[in-house]
Amino acid sequence: SNEKSTIGKNIKKLRKQRNLSQDKLSKLANISHNTIIKIESGAIQSPTMDTASKIAKALGVSLDDLMK
């Protein structure tokens, strides 16, 4: 299905709540801008634990918050 992955939707929602651009989030998380775009769009359905934890840390939430 074309449905966006939960993690991608959660990241986008949390990022927007914090007024962060995809580029800014990628810098805070120290991962590529392209990776953020792919995760949010659902092109990457299951990012690695390392990537997910970096994003969670950059957003100031737990890994569980990203997954649920």
mmCIF file of N, CA and C in Angstrom:
data_model
loop_
_atom_site.group_PDB
_atom_site.id
_atom_site.type_symbol
_atom_site.label_atom_id
_atom_site.label_comp_id
_atom_site.label_asym_id
_atom_site.label_seq_id
_atom_site.Cartn_x
_atom_site.Cartn_y
_atom_site.Cartn_z
ATOM 1 N N SER A 1 0.832 -1.199 0.000
ATOM 2 C CA SER A 1 0.000 0.000 0.000
ATOM 3 C C SER A 1 0.869 1.252 0.000
ATOM 4 N N ASN A 2 0.251 2.352 -0.325
ATOM 5 C CA ASN A 2 0.980 3.612 -0.419
ATOM 6 C C ASN A 2 0.946 4.377 0.902
ATOM 7 N N GLU A 3 0.417 3.733 1.921
ATOM 8 C CA GLU A 3 0.278 4.382 3.219
ATOM 9 C C GLU A 3 1.646 4.666 3.833
ATOM 10 N N LYS A 4 1.787 5.877 4.339
ATOM 11 C CA LYS A 4 3.067 6.249 4.950
ATOM 12 C C LYS A 4 3.295 5.438 6.214
ATOM 13 N N SER A 5 4.548 5.114 6.461
ATOM 14 C CA SER A 5 4.876 4.378 7.670
ATOM 15 C C SER A 5 4.602 5.258 8.893
ATOM 16 N N THR A 6 4.283 4.609 9.996
ATOM 17 C CA THR A 6 3.975 5.320 11.231
ATOM 18 C C THR A 6 5.144 6.182 11.664
ATOM 19 N N ILE A 7 6.342 5.625 11.588
ATOM 20 C CA ILE A 7 7.511 6.385 12.046
ATOM 21 C C ILE A 7 7.689 7.655 11.209
ATOM 22 N N GLY A 8 7.469 7.547 9.920
ATOM 23 C CA GLY A 8 7.595 8.720 9.058
ATOM 24 C C GLY A 8 6.591 9.800 9.402
ATOM 25 N N LYS A 9 5.353 9.380 9.647
ATOM 26 C CA LYS A 9 4.306 10.333 10.027
ATOM 27 C C LYS A 9 4.625 10.986 11.364
ATOM 28 N N ASN A 10 5.094 10.180 12.307
ATOM 29 C CA ASN A 10 5.422 10.702 13.632
ATOM 30 C C ASN A 10 6.569 11.703 13.568
ATOM 31 N N ILE A 11 7.599 11.373 12.796
ATOM 32 C CA ILE A 11 8.745 12.275 12.667
ATOM 33 C C ILE A 11 8.297 13.605 12.075
ATOM 34 N N LYS A 12 7.485 13.529 11.014
ATOM 35 C CA LYS A 12 7.011 14.751 10.365
ATOM 36 C C LYS A 12 6.199 15.614 11.331
ATOM 37 N N LYS A 13 5.298 14.963 12.088
ATOM 38 C CA LYS A 13 4.447 15.679 13.040
ATOM 39 C C LYS A 13 5.291 16.358 14.129
ATOM 40 N N LEU A 14 6.212 15.582 14.711
ATOM 41 C CA LEU A 14 7.070 16.117 15.771
ATOM 42 C C LEU A 14 7.978 17.223 15.247
ATOM 43 N N ARG A 15 8.485 17.034 14.042
ATOM 44 C CA ARG A 15 9.367 18.037 13.431
ATOM 45 C C ARG A 15 8.613 19.349 13.225
ATOM 46 N N LYS A 16 7.392 19.254 12.707
ATOM 47 C CA LYS A 16 6.594 20.457 12.457
ATOM 48 C C LYS A 16 6.208 21.154 13.759
ATOM 49 N N GLN A 17 5.915 20.357 14.801
ATOM 50 C CA GLN A 17 5.585 20.929 16.114
ATOM 51 C C GLN A 17 6.747 21.764 16.645
ATOM 52 N N ARG A 18 7.959 21.380 16.252
ATOM 53 C CA ARG A 18 9.159 22.077 16.728
ATOM 54 C C ARG A 18 9.655 23.116 15.720
ATOM 55 N N ASN A 19 8.869 23.327 14.667
ATOM 56 C CA ASN A 19 9.239 24.281 13.618
ATOM 57 C C ASN A 19 10.621 24.014 13.022
ATOM 58 N N LEU A 20 10.912 22.736 12.807
ATOM 59 C CA LEU A 20 12.189 22.363 12.209
ATOM 60 C C LEU A 20 11.975 22.002 10.746
ATOM 61 N N SER A 21 12.865 22.444 9.894
ATOM 62 C CA SER A 21 12.837 22.000 8.500
ATOM 63 C C SER A 21 13.455 20.606 8.438
ATOM 64 N N GLN A 22 13.230 19.919 7.323
ATOM 65 C CA GLN A 22 13.858 18.606 7.154
ATOM 66 C C GLN A 22 15.378 18.757 7.194
ATOM 67 N N ASP A 23 15.866 19.832 6.602
ATOM 68 C CA ASP A 23 17.311 20.069 6.565
ATOM 69 C C ASP A 23 17.868 20.288 7.973
ATOM 70 N N LYS A 24 17.157 21.107 8.762
ATOM 71 C CA LYS A 24 17.598 21.391 10.127
ATOM 72 C C LYS A 24 17.591 20.119 10.978
ATOM 73 N N LEU A 25 16.528 19.330 10.841
ATOM 74 C CA LEU A 25 16.453 18.078 11.593
ATOM 75 C C LEU A 25 17.598 17.146 11.215
ATOM 76 N N SER A 26 17.892 17.081 9.926
ATOM 77 C CA SER A 26 18.973 16.187 9.483
ATOM 78 C C SER A 26 20.308 16.609 10.092
ATOM 79 N N LYS A 27 20.527 17.916 10.202
ATOM 80 C CA LYS A 27 21.763 18.416 10.815
ATOM 81 C C LYS A 27 21.803 18.113 12.308
ATOM 82 N N LEU A 28 20.676 18.316 12.988
ATOM 83 C CA LEU A 28 20.605 18.026 14.422
ATOM 84 C C LEU A 28 20.840 16.537 14.696
ATOM 85 N N ALA A 29 20.316 15.698 13.817
ATOM 86 C CA ALA A 29 20.414 14.250 14.012
ATOM 87 C C ALA A 29 21.705 13.688 13.416
ATOM 88 N N ASN A 30 22.410 14.529 12.657
ATOM 89 C CA ASN A 30 23.651 14.111 12.002
ATOM 90 C C ASN A 30 23.430 12.938 11.032
ATOM 91 N N ILE A 31 22.346 13.047 10.270
ATOM 92 C CA ILE A 31 22.097 12.094 9.191
ATOM 93 C C ILE A 31 21.782 12.877 7.925
ATOM 94 N N SER A 32 21.796 12.210 6.784
ATOM 95 C CA SER A 32 21.635 12.957 5.539
ATOM 96 C C SER A 32 20.218 13.495 5.371
ATOM 97 N N HIS A 33 20.127 14.665 4.749
ATOM 98 C CA HIS A 33 18.851 15.307 4.452
ATOM 99 C C HIS A 33 17.980 14.348 3.647
ATOM 100 N N ASN A 34 18.607 13.663 2.700
ATOM 101 C CA ASN A 34 17.903 12.720 1.845
ATOM 102 C C ASN A 34 17.257 11.583 2.649
ATOM 103 N N THR A 35 17.944 11.149 3.698
ATOM 104 C CA THR A 35 17.397 10.086 4.544
ATOM 105 C C THR A 35 16.123 10.550 5.246
ATOM 106 N N ILE A 36 16.134 11.781 5.761
ATOM 107 C CA ILE A 36 14.938 12.343 6.408
ATOM 108 C C ILE A 36 13.770 12.374 5.423
ATOM 109 N N ILE A 37 14.046 12.861 4.219
ATOM 110 C CA ILE A 37 13.007 12.937 3.185
ATOM 111 C C ILE A 37 12.434 11.546 2.903
ATOM 112 N N LYS A 38 13.320 10.572 2.747
ATOM 113 C CA LYS A 38 12.885 9.207 2.437
ATOM 114 C C LYS A 38 12.075 8.586 3.571
ATOM 115 N N ILE A 39 12.468 8.826 4.804
ATOM 116 C CA ILE A 39 11.732 8.268 5.938
ATOM 117 C C ILE A 39 10.350 8.921 6.033
ATOM 118 N N GLU A 40 10.300 10.242 5.928
ATOM 119 C CA GLU A 40 9.023 10.942 6.038
ATOM 120 C C GLU A 40 8.075 10.575 4.900
ATOM 121 N N SER A 41 8.610 10.350 3.723
ATOM 122 C CA SER A 41 7.762 10.027 2.569
ATOM 123 C C SER A 41 7.340 8.565 2.559
ATOM 124 N N GLY A 42 7.997 7.766 3.420
ATOM 125 C CA GLY A 42 7.678 6.350 3.480
ATOM 126 C C GLY A 42 8.511 5.511 2.522
ATOM 127 N N ALA A 43 9.450 6.157 1.811
ATOM 128 C CA ALA A 43 10.334 5.410 0.912
ATOM 129 C C ALA A 43 11.222 4.474 1.727
ATOM 130 N N ILE A 44 11.580 4.927 2.932
ATOM 131 C CA ILE A 44 12.251 4.044 3.895
ATOM 132 C C ILE A 44 11.218 3.759 4.984
ATOM 133 N N GLN A 45 10.729 2.534 5.012
ATOM 134 C CA GLN A 45 9.680 2.156 5.971
ATOM 135 C C GLN A 45 10.244 1.879 7.363
ATOM 136 N N SER A 46 11.424 1.298 7.390
ATOM 137 C CA SER A 46 12.019 0.906 8.664
ATOM 138 C C SER A 46 13.461 1.372 8.735
ATOM 139 N N PRO A 47 13.678 2.605 9.206
ATOM 140 C CA PRO A 47 15.052 3.077 9.355
ATOM 141 C C PRO A 47 15.811 2.225 10.371
ATOM 142 N N THR A 48 17.119 2.231 10.292
ATOM 143 C CA THR A 48 17.909 1.464 11.261
ATOM 144 C C THR A 48 17.704 2.030 12.661
ATOM 145 N N MET A 49 17.972 1.213 13.657
ATOM 146 C CA MET A 49 17.842 1.656 15.042
ATOM 147 C C MET A 49 18.747 2.856 15.303
ATOM 148 N N ASP A 50 19.919 2.827 14.715
ATOM 149 C CA ASP A 50 20.862 3.925 14.886
ATOM 150 C C ASP A 50 20.257 5.232 14.354
ATOM 151 N N THR A 51 19.721 5.178 13.151
ATOM 152 C CA THR A 51 19.105 6.363 12.546
ATOM 153 C C THR A 51 17.904 6.822 13.353
ATOM 154 N N ALA A 52 17.038 5.889 13.713
ATOM 155 C CA ALA A 52 15.832 6.229 14.467
ATOM 156 C C ALA A 52 16.178 6.855 15.816
ATOM 157 N N SER A 53 17.191 6.314 16.485
ATOM 158 C CA SER A 53 17.544 6.865 17.791
ATOM 159 C C SER A 53 18.172 8.248 17.668
ATOM 160 N N LYS A 54 18.911 8.489 16.597
ATOM 161 C CA LYS A 54 19.471 9.830 16.371
ATOM 162 C C LYS A 54 18.367 10.852 16.131
ATOM 163 N N ILE A 55 17.356 10.447 15.370
ATOM 164 C CA ILE A 55 16.230 11.343 15.091
ATOM 165 C C ILE A 55 15.443 11.608 16.370
ATOM 166 N N ALA A 56 15.192 10.548 17.133
ATOM 167 C CA ALA A 56 14.464 10.696 18.398
ATOM 168 C C ALA A 56 15.195 11.670 19.321
ATOM 169 N N LYS A 57 16.501 11.510 19.415
ATOM 170 C CA LYS A 57 17.305 12.376 20.272
ATOM 171 C C LYS A 57 17.242 13.830 19.790
ATOM 172 N N ALA A 58 17.319 14.011 18.469
ATOM 173 C CA ALA A 58 17.265 15.361 17.898
ATOM 174 C C ALA A 58 15.912 16.021 18.166
ATOM 175 N N LEU A 59 14.857 15.209 18.211
ATOM 176 C CA LEU A 59 13.514 15.740 18.464
ATOM 177 C C LEU A 59 13.189 15.812 19.951
ATOM 178 N N GLY A 60 14.062 15.233 20.763
ATOM 179 C CA GLY A 60 13.849 15.256 22.204
ATOM 180 C C GLY A 60 12.756 14.311 22.677
ATOM 181 N N VAL A 61 12.581 13.203 21.953
ATOM 182 C CA VAL A 61 11.583 12.201 22.349
ATOM 183 C C VAL A 61 12.242 10.838 22.471
ATOM 184 N N SER A 62 11.497 9.891 23.028
ATOM 185 C CA SER A 62 12.023 8.532 23.131
ATOM 186 C C SER A 62 11.810 7.790 21.825
ATOM 187 N N LEU A 63 12.545 6.709 21.663
ATOM 188 C CA LEU A 63 12.397 5.867 20.489
ATOM 189 C C LEU A 63 10.980 5.319 20.416
ATOM 190 N N ASP A 64 10.407 5.009 21.576
ATOM 191 C CA ASP A 64 9.029 4.517 21.633
ATOM 192 C C ASP A 64 8.043 5.523 21.058
ATOM 193 N N ASP A 65 8.283 6.802 21.344
ATOM 194 C CA ASP A 65 7.397 7.857 20.832
ATOM 195 C C ASP A 65 7.387 7.897 19.306
ATOM 196 N N LEU A 66 8.526 7.612 18.713
ATOM 197 C CA LEU A 66 8.618 7.607 17.249
ATOM 198 C C LEU A 66 7.893 6.410 16.646
ATOM 199 N N MET A 67 7.919 5.296 17.357
ATOM 200 C CA MET A 67 7.407 4.041 16.817
ATOM 201 C C MET A 67 5.906 3.895 16.947
ATOM 202 N N LYS A 68 5.345 4.519 17.973
ATOM 203 C CA LYS A 68 3.910 4.237 18.256
ATOM 204 C C LYS A 68 2.949 4.950 17.315
#
